[in-house]
Amino acid sequence: MRALRIPHPGTLHLAEVAEPVAGPGEEIFRPQLVGLCGTDLDLIDGLVDPAFVRYPLTLGHEWVGLDPAGRTVVTEGLIPCGTCVRCAEGRENLCATYAELGFTRDGAAASAVAVPRSLAHEIAPGIDPLAAVIAEPASVVYRAMERAIPASGARILVIGDGTIGLLAAALARVWEPERVDLRGLRTEQAILAEHAGVDRFLTRRAAKGYDLVIEASGSPAGVAAAIAATRRGGTLALLGYLGRDVRFPLDVDALINADLTVLGSFASTSASWRSVVELINAGTLDAGWLVTHRFALTDYVAAVDALRHPGGARGKIVLEIPQG
């Protein structure tokens, strides 16, 4: 079968590889759409912490496809041990021995992928696969929102106009906030922010006094703006990675004086996946609008170029995996 492979950092190509063999408890799934994100660029470029990646590798941790019975499914990317203390707590994202599709084991940018059946979630008939392919990043965002627990009527600001930021703005509505504003740098993203349901799309410094600020830009300037925008006693949720070698000067005294709750949120859990799939199946989260670019698997070079060099309104970029 064909697979989009990273044999080593700096190289990406289509290769002919053997079909995967299902291990104990696993099934073979047939991917249809695979989403690409900034972390995929880091994997290609060798910028991901070596503790979280194993080369050679088939790309693809965001995907939707078919199970052996022909049903549309998404699957969780993290494959936990299921027996450690963190797993027992429902914090599978902190499992010390987890594997992960598209990171430490072959992902879904291929004709077939092997995944534990227990990690599969069925998508309801009639749901567009484009609305389901965003399940993985949505689950990451949902977990952060669950940790932040915004009160009904909260004023929420999202910083960052990429996929994570746009999904954060859309999902924030589940908690019935008073308003959701989004701050970004690209005016072209305004149309996507409108689809996300934001009250205001800001391209300059946001007003202060937000109850919850979600930092999804992954930039030092974004973090500084997020701290400044959070009201005293408010909550700041960090979702955007700055990069392994980036250091941010933190004014600890200011955080203490502002009585801020600052939380980092890593990856997703089975619980956040279940919640997101329920929202997708109910039609509450219909984020097919987020997919702005579609490429055939054979056009992966153009897809990666679009990921590196955004032009115009750009949301999720997906690869279409040929069937048969």
PDB file of C-alpha atoms in Angstrom:
ATOM      1  CA  MET A   1       0.000   0.000   0.000  1.00  0.00           C
ATOM      2  CA  ARG A   2       1.023   3.655  -0.307  1.00  0.00           C
ATOM      3  CA  ALA A   3       1.880   5.664   2.772  1.00  0.00           C
ATOM      4  CA  LEU A   4       3.155   9.189   3.389  1.00  0.00           C
ATOM      5  CA  ARG A   5       6.411   8.512   5.203  1.00  0.00           C
ATOM      6  CA  ILE A   6       9.009  10.446   7.142  1.00  0.00           C
ATOM      7  CA  PRO A   7      12.022   8.103   6.986  1.00  0.00           C
ATOM      8  CA  HIS A   8      14.037  10.641   8.962  1.00  0.00           C
ATOM      9  CA  PRO A   9      13.690  14.346   9.785  1.00  0.00           C
ATOM     10  CA  GLY A  10      13.826  16.549   6.715  1.00  0.00           C
ATOM     11  CA  THR A  11      12.444  13.985   4.279  1.00  0.00           C
ATOM     12  CA  LEU A  12       8.829  13.284   3.325  1.00  0.00           C
ATOM     13  CA  HIS A  13       7.737  11.021   0.492  1.00  0.00           C
ATOM     14  CA  LEU A  14       5.133   8.546  -0.703  1.00  0.00           C
ATOM     15  CA  ALA A  15       6.376   5.005  -0.282  1.00  0.00           C
ATOM     16  CA  GLU A  16       5.138   1.506  -0.953  1.00  0.00           C
ATOM     17  CA  VAL A  17       4.920  -0.337   2.358  1.00  0.00           C
ATOM     18  CA  ALA A  18       3.369  -3.551   3.603  1.00  0.00           C
ATOM     19  CA  GLU A  19      -0.194  -3.384   4.889  1.00  0.00           C
ATOM     20  CA  PRO A  20      -0.360  -3.257   8.682  1.00  0.00           C
ATOM     21  CA  VAL A  21      -1.113  -6.393  10.660  1.00  0.00           C
ATOM     22  CA  ALA A  22      -3.652  -6.059  13.459  1.00  0.00           C
ATOM     23  CA  GLY A  23      -2.246  -6.843  16.879  1.00  0.00           C
ATOM     24  CA  PRO A  24      -4.244  -8.100  19.868  1.00  0.00           C
ATOM     25  CA  GLY A  25      -7.412  -6.030  20.254  1.00  0.00           C
ATOM     26  CA  GLU A  26      -6.703  -4.096  17.060  1.00  0.00           C
ATOM     27  CA  GLU A  27      -8.545  -3.754  13.771  1.00  0.00           C
ATOM     28  CA  ILE A  28      -7.535  -2.493  10.361  1.00  0.00           C
ATOM     29  CA  PHE A  29      -9.212   0.774   9.408  1.00  0.00           C
ATOM     30  CA  ARG A  30      -9.336   2.492   6.007  1.00  0.00           C
ATOM     31  CA  PRO A  31      -8.641   6.230   6.271  1.00  0.00           C
ATOM     32  CA  GLN A  32     -10.590   8.582   3.985  1.00  0.00           C
ATOM     33  CA  LEU A  33      -9.445  12.032   5.105  1.00  0.00           C
ATOM     34  CA  VAL A  34      -6.333  12.978   7.076  1.00  0.00           C
ATOM     35  CA  GLY A  35      -5.916  16.426   8.593  1.00  0.00           C
ATOM     36  CA  LEU A  36      -2.566  18.180   8.689  1.00  0.00           C
ATOM     37  CA  CYS A  37      -1.456  20.569  11.409  1.00  0.00           C
ATOM     38  CA  GLY A  38       1.568  22.534  12.546  1.00  0.00           C
ATOM     39  CA  THR A  39       2.805  19.604  14.605  1.00  0.00           C
ATOM     40  CA  ASP A  40       3.080  17.595  11.389  1.00  0.00           C
ATOM     41  CA  LEU A  41       5.478  20.248  10.108  1.00  0.00           C
ATOM     42  CA  ASP A  42       7.495  19.875  13.296  1.00  0.00           C
ATOM     43  CA  LEU A  43       7.566  16.105  12.782  1.00  0.00           C
ATOM     44  CA  ILE A  44       8.789  16.565   9.215  1.00  0.00           C
ATOM     45  CA  ASP A  45      11.423  19.068  10.309  1.00  0.00           C
ATOM     46  CA  GLY A  46      12.570  17.068  13.335  1.00  0.00           C
ATOM     47  CA  LEU A  47      11.493  19.686  15.865  1.00  0.00           C
ATOM     48  CA  VAL A  48       9.347  17.451  18.081  1.00  0.00           C
ATOM     49  CA  ASP A  49      10.910  16.385  21.377  1.00  0.00           C
ATOM     50  CA  PRO A  50      12.570  12.999  20.704  1.00  0.00           C
ATOM     51  CA  ALA A  51      10.697  11.583  23.706  1.00  0.00           C
ATOM     52  CA  PHE A  52       7.452  11.888  21.723  1.00  0.00           C
ATOM     53  CA  VAL A  53       8.402  10.572  18.270  1.00  0.00           C
ATOM     54  CA  ARG A  54       9.931   7.516  16.598  1.00  0.00           C
ATOM     55  CA  TYR A  55      11.279   7.542  13.036  1.00  0.00           C
ATOM     56  CA  PRO A  56      10.742   6.171  10.410  1.00  0.00           C
ATOM     57  CA  LEU A  57       7.096   7.110  10.589  1.00  0.00           C
ATOM     58  CA  THR A  58       3.875   7.300   8.598  1.00  0.00           C
ATOM     59  CA  LEU A  59       2.263  10.706   9.096  1.00  0.00           C
ATOM     60  CA  GLY A  60      -1.335  11.240  10.226  1.00  0.00           C
ATOM     61  CA  HIS A  61      -2.866  11.654  13.689  1.00  0.00           C
ATOM     62  CA  GLU A  62      -6.082  13.468  12.657  1.00  0.00           C
ATOM     63  CA  TRP A  63      -8.341  11.340  10.493  1.00  0.00           C
ATOM     64  CA  VAL A  64     -11.720   9.875   9.643  1.00  0.00           C
ATOM     65  CA  GLY A  65     -12.311   6.630   7.805  1.00  0.00           C
ATOM     66  CA  LEU A  66     -14.073   3.286   7.695  1.00  0.00           C
ATOM     67  CA  ASP A  67     -13.988   0.350  10.076  1.00  0.00           C
ATOM     68  CA  PRO A  68     -14.025  -3.266   8.809  1.00  0.00           C
ATOM     69  CA  ALA A  69     -17.841  -3.172   8.683  1.00  0.00           C
ATOM     70  CA  GLY A  70     -17.847  -0.062   6.499  1.00  0.00           C
ATOM     71  CA  ARG A  71     -18.997   2.309   9.237  1.00  0.00           C
ATOM     72  CA  THR A  72     -17.556   5.815   9.445  1.00  0.00           C
ATOM     73  CA  VAL A  73     -15.335   6.207  12.495  1.00  0.00           C
ATOM     74  CA  VAL A  74     -12.713   8.372  14.103  1.00  0.00           C
ATOM     75  CA  THR A  75     -10.175   6.961  16.515  1.00  0.00           C
ATOM     76  CA  GLU A  76      -8.277   8.390  19.413  1.00  0.00           C
ATOM     77  CA  GLY A  77      -4.620   8.969  18.687  1.00  0.00           C
ATOM     78  CA  LEU A  78      -3.204   8.211  22.120  1.00  0.00           C
ATOM     79  CA  ILE A  79      -2.895   4.505  22.855  1.00  0.00           C
ATOM     80  CA  PRO A  80      -2.534   4.231  26.656  1.00  0.00           C
ATOM     81  CA  CYS A  81      -1.480   1.235  28.723  1.00  0.00           C
ATOM     82  CA  GLY A  82      -4.830   1.284  30.555  1.00  0.00           C
ATOM     83  CA  THR A  83      -3.367   0.017  33.820  1.00  0.00           C
ATOM     84  CA  CYS A  84      -1.205   2.773  35.325  1.00  0.00           C
ATOM     85  CA  VAL A  85      -2.321   5.293  37.951  1.00  0.00           C
ATOM     86  CA  ARG A  86      -2.862   8.083  35.422  1.00  0.00           C
ATOM     87  CA  CYS A  87      -4.958   5.844  33.171  1.00  0.00           C
ATOM     88  CA  ALA A  88      -7.055   4.796  36.165  1.00  0.00           C
ATOM     89  CA  GLU A  89      -7.672   8.493  36.872  1.00  0.00           C
ATOM     90  CA  GLY A  90      -8.967   8.990  33.330  1.00  0.00           C
ATOM     91  CA  ARG A  91      -5.865  10.981  32.428  1.00  0.00           C
ATOM     92  CA  GLU A  92      -4.692   8.734  29.630  1.00  0.00           C
ATOM     93  CA  ASN A  93      -2.819  11.670  28.112  1.00  0.00           C
ATOM     94  CA  LEU A  94      -0.341  11.390  30.993  1.00  0.00           C
ATOM     95  CA  CYS A  95       0.235   7.641  30.652  1.00  0.00           C
ATOM     96  CA  ALA A  96       3.983   7.096  30.971  1.00  0.00           C
ATOM     97  CA  THR A  97       4.067   4.356  28.341  1.00  0.00           C
ATOM     98  CA  TYR A  98       1.480   5.471  25.783  1.00  0.00           C
ATOM     99  CA  ALA A  99       2.002   5.195  22.052  1.00  0.00           C
ATOM    100  CA  GLU A 100       0.533   7.675  19.588  1.00  0.00           C
ATOM    101  CA  LEU A 101      -0.583   7.417  15.990  1.00  0.00           C
ATOM    102  CA  GLY A 102       1.534   9.543  13.717  1.00  0.00           C
ATOM    103  CA  PHE A 103       4.171  10.059  16.411  1.00  0.00           C
ATOM    104  CA  THR A 104       5.515   6.855  17.921  1.00  0.00           C
ATOM    105  CA  ARG A 105       3.689   4.460  15.596  1.00  0.00           C
ATOM    106  CA  ASP A 106       2.494   4.683  12.020  1.00  0.00           C
ATOM    107  CA  GLY A 107      -0.352   7.088  11.405  1.00  0.00           C
ATOM    108  CA  ALA A 108      -3.290   7.274   9.027  1.00  0.00           C
ATOM    109  CA  ALA A 109      -1.821   8.921   5.909  1.00  0.00           C
ATOM    110  CA  ALA A 110      -1.961   5.544   4.211  1.00  0.00           C
ATOM    111  CA  SER A 111      -4.418   3.103   2.683  1.00  0.00           C
ATOM    112  CA  ALA A 112      -4.794   1.299   6.022  1.00  0.00           C
ATOM    113  CA  VAL A 113      -3.930   1.774   9.680  1.00  0.00           C
ATOM    114  CA  ALA A 114      -4.032  -0.564  12.687  1.00  0.00           C
ATOM    115  CA  VAL A 115      -5.672   0.848  15.824  1.00  0.00           C
ATOM    116  CA  PRO A 116      -7.113  -0.727  18.994  1.00  0.00           C
ATOM    117  CA  ARG A 117     -10.836  -1.223  18.450  1.00  0.00           C
ATOM    118  CA  SER A 118     -11.555   0.253  21.887  1.00  0.00           C
ATOM    119  CA  LEU A 119     -10.326   3.648  20.671  1.00  0.00           C
ATOM    120  CA  ALA A 120     -12.764   3.869  17.745  1.00  0.00           C
ATOM    121  CA  HIS A 121     -15.815   6.128  17.878  1.00  0.00           C
ATOM    122  CA  GLU A 122     -18.608   5.658  15.360  1.00  0.00           C
ATOM    123  CA  ILE A 123     -19.824   8.695  13.452  1.00  0.00           C
ATOM    124  CA  ALA A 124     -23.579   8.813  12.942  1.00  0.00           C
ATOM    125  CA  PRO A 125     -24.973   8.119   9.461  1.00  0.00           C
ATOM    126  CA  GLY A 126     -25.452  11.304   7.473  1.00  0.00           C
ATOM    127  CA  ILE A 127     -22.634  13.221   9.158  1.00  0.00           C
ATOM    128  CA  ASP A 128     -20.225  14.648   6.581  1.00  0.00           C
ATOM    129  CA  PRO A 129     -16.718  13.201   7.062  1.00  0.00           C
ATOM    130  CA  LEU A 130     -15.445  16.790   6.770  1.00  0.00           C
ATOM    131  CA  ALA A 131     -17.237  17.532  10.038  1.00  0.00           C
ATOM    132  CA  ALA A 132     -15.635  14.498  11.679  1.00  0.00           C
ATOM    133  CA  VAL A 133     -12.024  14.908  10.557  1.00  0.00           C
ATOM    134  CA  ILE A 134     -11.572  17.687  13.130  1.00  0.00           C
ATOM    135  CA  ALA A 135     -12.400  15.355  16.049  1.00  0.00           C
ATOM    136  CA  GLU A 136      -8.793  15.074  17.227  1.00  0.00           C
ATOM    137  CA  PRO A 137      -7.992  18.798  17.582  1.00  0.00           C
ATOM    138  CA  ALA A 138     -11.504  19.396  18.908  1.00  0.00           C
ATOM    139  CA  SER A 139     -10.885  16.797  21.628  1.00  0.00           C
ATOM    140  CA  VAL A 140      -7.675  18.570  22.603  1.00  0.00           C
ATOM    141  CA  VAL A 141      -9.560  21.851  22.910  1.00  0.00           C
ATOM    142  CA  TYR A 142     -12.505  20.280  24.738  1.00  0.00           C
ATOM    143  CA  ARG A 143     -10.251  18.867  27.430  1.00  0.00           C
ATOM    144  CA  ALA A 144      -8.748  22.307  28.032  1.00  0.00           C
ATOM    145  CA  MET A 145     -12.223  23.815  28.297  1.00  0.00           C
ATOM    146  CA  GLU A 146     -13.283  21.134  30.777  1.00  0.00           C
ATOM    147  CA  ARG A 147     -10.268  21.946  32.924  1.00  0.00           C
ATOM    148  CA  ALA A 148     -10.896  25.679  32.775  1.00  0.00           C
ATOM    149  CA  ILE A 149     -14.634  25.225  33.497  1.00  0.00           C
ATOM    150  CA  PRO A 150     -15.870  28.648  32.362  1.00  0.00           C
ATOM    151  CA  ALA A 151     -18.976  29.709  34.245  1.00  0.00           C
ATOM    152  CA  SER A 152     -22.176  30.422  32.356  1.00  0.00           C
ATOM    153  CA  GLY A 153     -22.082  34.077  31.343  1.00  0.00           C
ATOM    154  CA  ALA A 154     -18.282  34.237  31.242  1.00  0.00           C
ATOM    155  CA  ARG A 155     -16.371  36.597  28.974  1.00  0.00           C
ATOM    156  CA  ILE A 156     -13.925  34.518  26.943  1.00  0.00           C
ATOM    157  CA  LEU A 157     -11.040  35.570  24.728  1.00  0.00           C
ATOM    158  CA  VAL A 158      -9.211  33.229  22.375  1.00  0.00           C
ATOM    159  CA  ILE A 159      -5.796  34.312  21.105  1.00  0.00           C
ATOM    160  CA  GLY A 160      -4.764  32.642  17.853  1.00  0.00           C
ATOM    161  CA  ASP A 161      -6.693  32.323  14.592  1.00  0.00           C
ATOM    162  CA  GLY A 162      -5.518  28.858  13.541  1.00  0.00           C
ATOM    163  CA  THR A 163      -7.408  25.585  13.828  1.00  0.00           C
ATOM    164  CA  ILE A 164      -7.060  25.297  17.609  1.00  0.00           C
ATOM    165  CA  GLY A 165      -8.112  28.889  18.208  1.00  0.00           C
ATOM    166  CA  LEU A 166     -11.102  28.661  15.876  1.00  0.00           C
ATOM    167  CA  LEU A 167     -12.240  25.396  17.452  1.00  0.00           C
ATOM    168  CA  ALA A 168     -11.806  26.893  20.924  1.00  0.00           C
ATOM    169  CA  ALA A 169     -14.074  29.774  19.953  1.00  0.00           C
ATOM    170  CA  ALA A 170     -16.675  27.401  18.515  1.00  0.00           C
ATOM    171  CA  LEU A 171     -16.608  24.960  21.432  1.00  0.00           C
ATOM    172  CA  ALA A 172     -16.745  27.735  24.032  1.00  0.00           C
ATOM    173  CA  ARG A 173     -20.429  28.145  23.141  1.00  0.00           C
ATOM    174  CA  VAL A 174     -21.154  24.831  24.870  1.00  0.00           C
ATOM    175  CA  TRP A 175     -20.544  26.628  28.189  1.00  0.00           C
ATOM    176  CA  GLU A 176     -23.022  29.455  27.387  1.00  0.00           C
ATOM    177  CA  PRO A 177     -20.662  32.410  27.751  1.00  0.00           C
ATOM    178  CA  GLU A 178     -21.739  36.042  27.626  1.00  0.00           C
ATOM    179  CA  ARG A 179     -19.348  36.625  24.744  1.00  0.00           C
ATOM    180  CA  VAL A 180     -16.484  35.003  22.875  1.00  0.00           C
ATOM    181  CA  ASP A 181     -13.883  37.207  21.205  1.00  0.00           C
ATOM    182  CA  LEU A 182     -11.013  35.999  19.064  1.00  0.00           C
ATOM    183  CA  ARG A 183      -7.750  37.816  18.489  1.00  0.00           C
ATOM    184  CA  GLY A 184      -5.710  37.005  15.388  1.00  0.00           C
ATOM    185  CA  LEU A 185      -3.123  38.539  13.133  1.00  0.00           C
ATOM    186  CA  ARG A 186      -4.574  37.698   9.717  1.00  0.00           C
ATOM    187  CA  THR A 187      -7.604  39.676   8.602  1.00  0.00           C
ATOM    188  CA  GLU A 188      -8.285  36.911   6.069  1.00  0.00           C
ATOM    189  CA  GLN A 189      -9.335  34.689   8.970  1.00  0.00           C
ATOM    190  CA  ALA A 190     -12.311  36.914   9.782  1.00  0.00           C
ATOM    191  CA  ILE A 191     -14.663  34.794   7.661  1.00  0.00           C
ATOM    192  CA  LEU A 192     -13.648  31.654   9.571  1.00  0.00           C
ATOM    193  CA  ALA A 193     -14.023  33.482  12.879  1.00  0.00           C
ATOM    194  CA  GLU A 194     -17.560  34.352  11.800  1.00  0.00           C
ATOM    195  CA  HIS A 195     -18.277  30.674  11.135  1.00  0.00           C
ATOM    196  CA  ALA A 196     -16.896  29.903  14.602  1.00  0.00           C
ATOM    197  CA  GLY A 197     -19.520  32.231  16.062  1.00  0.00           C
ATOM    198  CA  VAL A 198     -17.245  34.813  17.652  1.00  0.00           C
ATOM    199  CA  ASP A 199     -18.699  38.098  18.813  1.00  0.00           C
ATOM    200  CA  ARG A 200     -15.651  40.129  17.807  1.00  0.00           C
ATOM    201  CA  PHE A 201     -12.630  39.327  15.663  1.00  0.00           C
ATOM    202  CA  LEU A 202      -9.766  41.483  16.900  1.00  0.00           C
ATOM    203  CA  THR A 203      -6.526  42.186  15.067  1.00  0.00           C
ATOM    204  CA  ARG A 204      -5.184  44.644  17.602  1.00  0.00           C
ATOM    205  CA  ARG A 205      -4.598  44.389  21.322  1.00  0.00           C
ATOM    206  CA  ALA A 206      -7.716  43.067  23.001  1.00  0.00           C
ATOM    207  CA  ALA A 207      -9.508  44.737  25.872  1.00  0.00           C
ATOM    208  CA  LYS A 208      -8.722  43.518  29.364  1.00  0.00           C
ATOM    209  CA  GLY A 209     -10.960  41.891  31.910  1.00  0.00           C
ATOM    210  CA  TYR A 210     -11.752  38.488  30.412  1.00  0.00           C
ATOM    211  CA  ASP A 211     -12.792  35.701  32.772  1.00  0.00           C
ATOM    212  CA  LEU A 212     -11.061  33.068  30.645  1.00  0.00           C
ATOM    213  CA  VAL A 213      -8.325  33.564  28.072  1.00  0.00           C
ATOM    214  CA  ILE A 214      -7.239  30.679  25.856  1.00  0.00           C
ATOM    215  CA  GLU A 215      -3.783  31.119  24.340  1.00  0.00           C
ATOM    216  CA  ALA A 216      -3.647  29.173  21.069  1.00  0.00           C
ATOM    217  CA  SER A 217      -1.204  31.217  18.994  1.00  0.00           C
ATOM    218  CA  GLY A 218       1.949  29.537  20.258  1.00  0.00           C
ATOM    219  CA  SER A 219       3.889  32.806  20.316  1.00  0.00           C
ATOM    220  CA  PRO A 220       5.566  34.778  23.122  1.00  0.00           C
ATOM    221  CA  ALA A 221       3.587  37.857  22.082  1.00  0.00           C
ATOM    222  CA  GLY A 222       0.396  35.841  22.344  1.00  0.00           C
ATOM    223  CA  VAL A 223       1.248  34.634  25.839  1.00  0.00           C
ATOM    224  CA  ALA A 224       2.041  38.178  26.971  1.00  0.00           C
ATOM    225  CA  ALA A 225      -1.243  39.434  25.531  1.00  0.00           C
ATOM    226  CA  ALA A 226      -3.129  36.573  27.179  1.00  0.00           C
ATOM    227  CA  ILE A 227      -1.745  37.380  30.617  1.00  0.00           C
ATOM    228  CA  ALA A 228      -2.580  41.060  30.173  1.00  0.00           C
ATOM    229  CA  ALA A 229      -6.125  40.315  29.008  1.00  0.00           C
ATOM    230  CA  THR A 230      -7.080  38.012  31.901  1.00  0.00           C
ATOM    231  CA  ARG A 231      -8.966  39.733  34.695  1.00  0.00           C
ATOM    232  CA  ARG A 232      -7.819  39.502  38.298  1.00  0.00           C
ATOM    233  CA  GLY A 233      -8.958  36.149  39.622  1.00  0.00           C
ATOM    234  CA  GLY A 234      -9.464  34.850  36.091  1.00  0.00           C
ATOM    235  CA  THR A 235      -8.130  31.794  34.292  1.00  0.00           C
ATOM    236  CA  LEU A 236      -5.511  31.503  31.567  1.00  0.00           C
ATOM    237  CA  ALA A 237      -5.368  28.262  29.563  1.00  0.00           C
ATOM    238  CA  LEU A 238      -2.238  27.564  27.526  1.00  0.00           C
ATOM    239  CA  LEU A 239      -2.704  25.441  24.393  1.00  0.00           C
ATOM    240  CA  GLY A 240      -0.136  26.837  21.950  1.00  0.00           C
ATOM    241  CA  TYR A 241       3.384  25.417  22.029  1.00  0.00           C
ATOM    242  CA  LEU A 242       6.130  28.043  21.792  1.00  0.00           C
ATOM    243  CA  GLY A 243       8.766  25.560  20.622  1.00  0.00           C
ATOM    244  CA  ARG A 244      11.382  23.478  22.409  1.00  0.00           C
ATOM    245  CA  ASP A 245      14.042  26.193  22.534  1.00  0.00           C
ATOM    246  CA  VAL A 246      11.819  29.203  23.232  1.00  0.00           C
ATOM    247  CA  ARG A 247      11.891  30.674  26.726  1.00  0.00           C
ATOM    248  CA  PHE A 248       9.304  33.132  28.012  1.00  0.00           C
ATOM    249  CA  PRO A 249      10.153  35.637  30.782  1.00  0.00           C
ATOM    250  CA  LEU A 250       7.380  35.151  33.313  1.00  0.00           C
ATOM    251  CA  ASP A 251       6.484  37.899  35.792  1.00  0.00           C
ATOM    252  CA  VAL A 252       5.569  35.606  38.664  1.00  0.00           C
ATOM    253  CA  ASP A 253       4.817  38.498  41.009  1.00  0.00           C
ATOM    254  CA  ALA A 254       2.216  39.839  38.587  1.00  0.00           C
ATOM    255  CA  LEU A 255       0.540  36.437  38.355  1.00  0.00           C
ATOM    256  CA  ILE A 256       0.385  36.182  42.134  1.00  0.00           C
ATOM    257  CA  ASN A 257      -0.939  39.704  42.562  1.00  0.00           C
ATOM    258  CA  ALA A 258      -3.608  39.058  39.934  1.00  0.00           C
ATOM    259  CA  ASP A 259      -4.604  35.792  41.649  1.00  0.00           C
ATOM    260  CA  LEU A 260      -4.573  34.088  38.237  1.00  0.00           C
ATOM    261  CA  THR A 261      -5.234  30.428  37.603  1.00  0.00           C
ATOM    262  CA  VAL A 262      -2.808  29.344  34.884  1.00  0.00           C
ATOM    263  CA  LEU A 263      -3.180  25.885  33.402  1.00  0.00           C
ATOM    264  CA  GLY A 264      -1.508  23.948  30.667  1.00  0.00           C
ATOM    265  CA  SER A 265      -3.496  21.288  28.872  1.00  0.00           C
ATOM    266  CA  PHE A 266      -1.783  18.434  27.046  1.00  0.00           C
ATOM    267  CA  ALA A 267      -3.458  16.379  24.320  1.00  0.00           C
ATOM    268  CA  SER A 268      -6.831  14.711  24.935  1.00  0.00           C
ATOM    269  CA  THR A 269      -8.505  11.998  26.988  1.00  0.00           C
ATOM    270  CA  SER A 270     -11.050   9.312  26.181  1.00  0.00           C
ATOM    271  CA  ALA A 271     -13.637  11.410  28.016  1.00  0.00           C
ATOM    272  CA  SER A 272     -12.983  14.473  25.859  1.00  0.00           C
ATOM    273  CA  TRP A 273     -13.201  12.297  22.732  1.00  0.00           C
ATOM    274  CA  ARG A 274     -16.576  10.917  23.800  1.00  0.00           C
ATOM    275  CA  SER A 275     -17.896  14.406  24.441  1.00  0.00           C
ATOM    276  CA  VAL A 276     -16.701  15.743  21.091  1.00  0.00           C
ATOM    277  CA  VAL A 277     -18.087  12.795  19.120  1.00  0.00           C
ATOM    278  CA  GLU A 278     -21.445  13.285  20.857  1.00  0.00           C
ATOM    279  CA  LEU A 279     -21.417  16.935  19.780  1.00  0.00           C
ATOM    280  CA  ILE A 280     -20.506  15.989  16.200  1.00  0.00           C
ATOM    281  CA  ASN A 281     -23.178  13.284  15.993  1.00  0.00           C
ATOM    282  CA  ALA A 282     -25.801  15.637  17.407  1.00  0.00           C
ATOM    283  CA  GLY A 283     -24.894  18.298  14.849  1.00  0.00           C
ATOM    284  CA  THR A 284     -23.983  20.699  17.653  1.00  0.00           C
ATOM    285  CA  LEU A 285     -20.380  20.815  16.467  1.00  0.00           C
ATOM    286  CA  ASP A 286     -20.505  21.014  12.686  1.00  0.00           C
ATOM    287  CA  ALA A 287     -17.084  22.372  11.806  1.00  0.00           C
ATOM    288  CA  GLY A 288     -16.889  21.243   8.214  1.00  0.00           C
ATOM    289  CA  TRP A 289     -16.475  24.948   7.400  1.00  0.00           C
ATOM    290  CA  LEU A 290     -13.032  24.719   8.985  1.00  0.00           C
ATOM    291  CA  VAL A 291     -11.714  22.554   6.124  1.00  0.00           C
ATOM    292  CA  THR A 292     -10.551  25.106   3.555  1.00  0.00           C
ATOM    293  CA  HIS A 293      -8.025  23.067   1.573  1.00  0.00           C
ATOM    294  CA  ARG A 294      -8.289  19.522   0.193  1.00  0.00           C
ATOM    295  CA  PHE A 295      -5.484  17.715  -1.622  1.00  0.00           C
ATOM    296  CA  ALA A 296      -5.103  14.265  -3.094  1.00  0.00           C
ATOM    297  CA  LEU A 297      -2.547  12.159  -1.246  1.00  0.00           C
ATOM    298  CA  THR A 298      -0.306  12.354  -4.297  1.00  0.00           C
ATOM    299  CA  ASP A 299      -0.345  16.164  -3.991  1.00  0.00           C
ATOM    300  CA  TYR A 300       1.206  16.054  -0.522  1.00  0.00           C
ATOM    301  CA  VAL A 301       3.973  18.497  -1.521  1.00  0.00           C
ATOM    302  CA  ALA A 302       1.388  21.179  -2.327  1.00  0.00           C
ATOM    303  CA  ALA A 303      -0.496  20.375   0.884  1.00  0.00           C
ATOM    304  CA  VAL A 304       2.605  20.817   3.028  1.00  0.00           C
ATOM    305  CA  ASP A 305       3.470  24.024   1.177  1.00  0.00           C
ATOM    306  CA  ALA A 306      -0.009  25.396   1.933  1.00  0.00           C
ATOM    307  CA  LEU A 307       0.536  24.479   5.575  1.00  0.00           C
ATOM    308  CA  ARG A 308       3.871  26.296   5.701  1.00  0.00           C
ATOM    309  CA  HIS A 309       2.767  29.373   3.757  1.00  0.00           C
ATOM    310  CA  PRO A 310      -0.812  30.357   4.557  1.00  0.00           C
ATOM    311  CA  GLY A 311      -2.487  32.583   2.016  1.00  0.00           C
ATOM    312  CA  GLY A 312      -6.053  33.833   2.187  1.00  0.00           C
ATOM    313  CA  ALA A 313      -8.445  32.293   4.685  1.00  0.00           C
ATOM    314  CA  ARG A 314      -6.888  29.047   5.837  1.00  0.00           C
ATOM    315  CA  GLY A 315      -8.360  26.553   8.222  1.00  0.00           C
ATOM    316  CA  LYS A 316      -7.780  22.814   8.214  1.00  0.00           C
ATOM    317  CA  ILE A 317      -5.828  21.230   5.359  1.00  0.00           C
ATOM    318  CA  VAL A 318      -6.789  17.643   4.580  1.00  0.00           C
ATOM    319  CA  LEU A 319      -5.402  14.873   2.419  1.00  0.00           C
ATOM    320  CA  GLU A 320      -7.835  12.630   0.567  1.00  0.00           C
ATOM    321  CA  ILE A 321      -6.798   8.989   0.830  1.00  0.00           C
ATOM    322  CA  PRO A 322      -7.760   6.903  -2.219  1.00  0.00           C
ATOM    323  CA  GLN A 323      -9.925   3.864  -1.522  1.00  0.00           C
ATOM    324  CA  GLY A 324      -9.384   0.423  -3.006  1.00  0.00           C
TER     325      GLY A 324
END
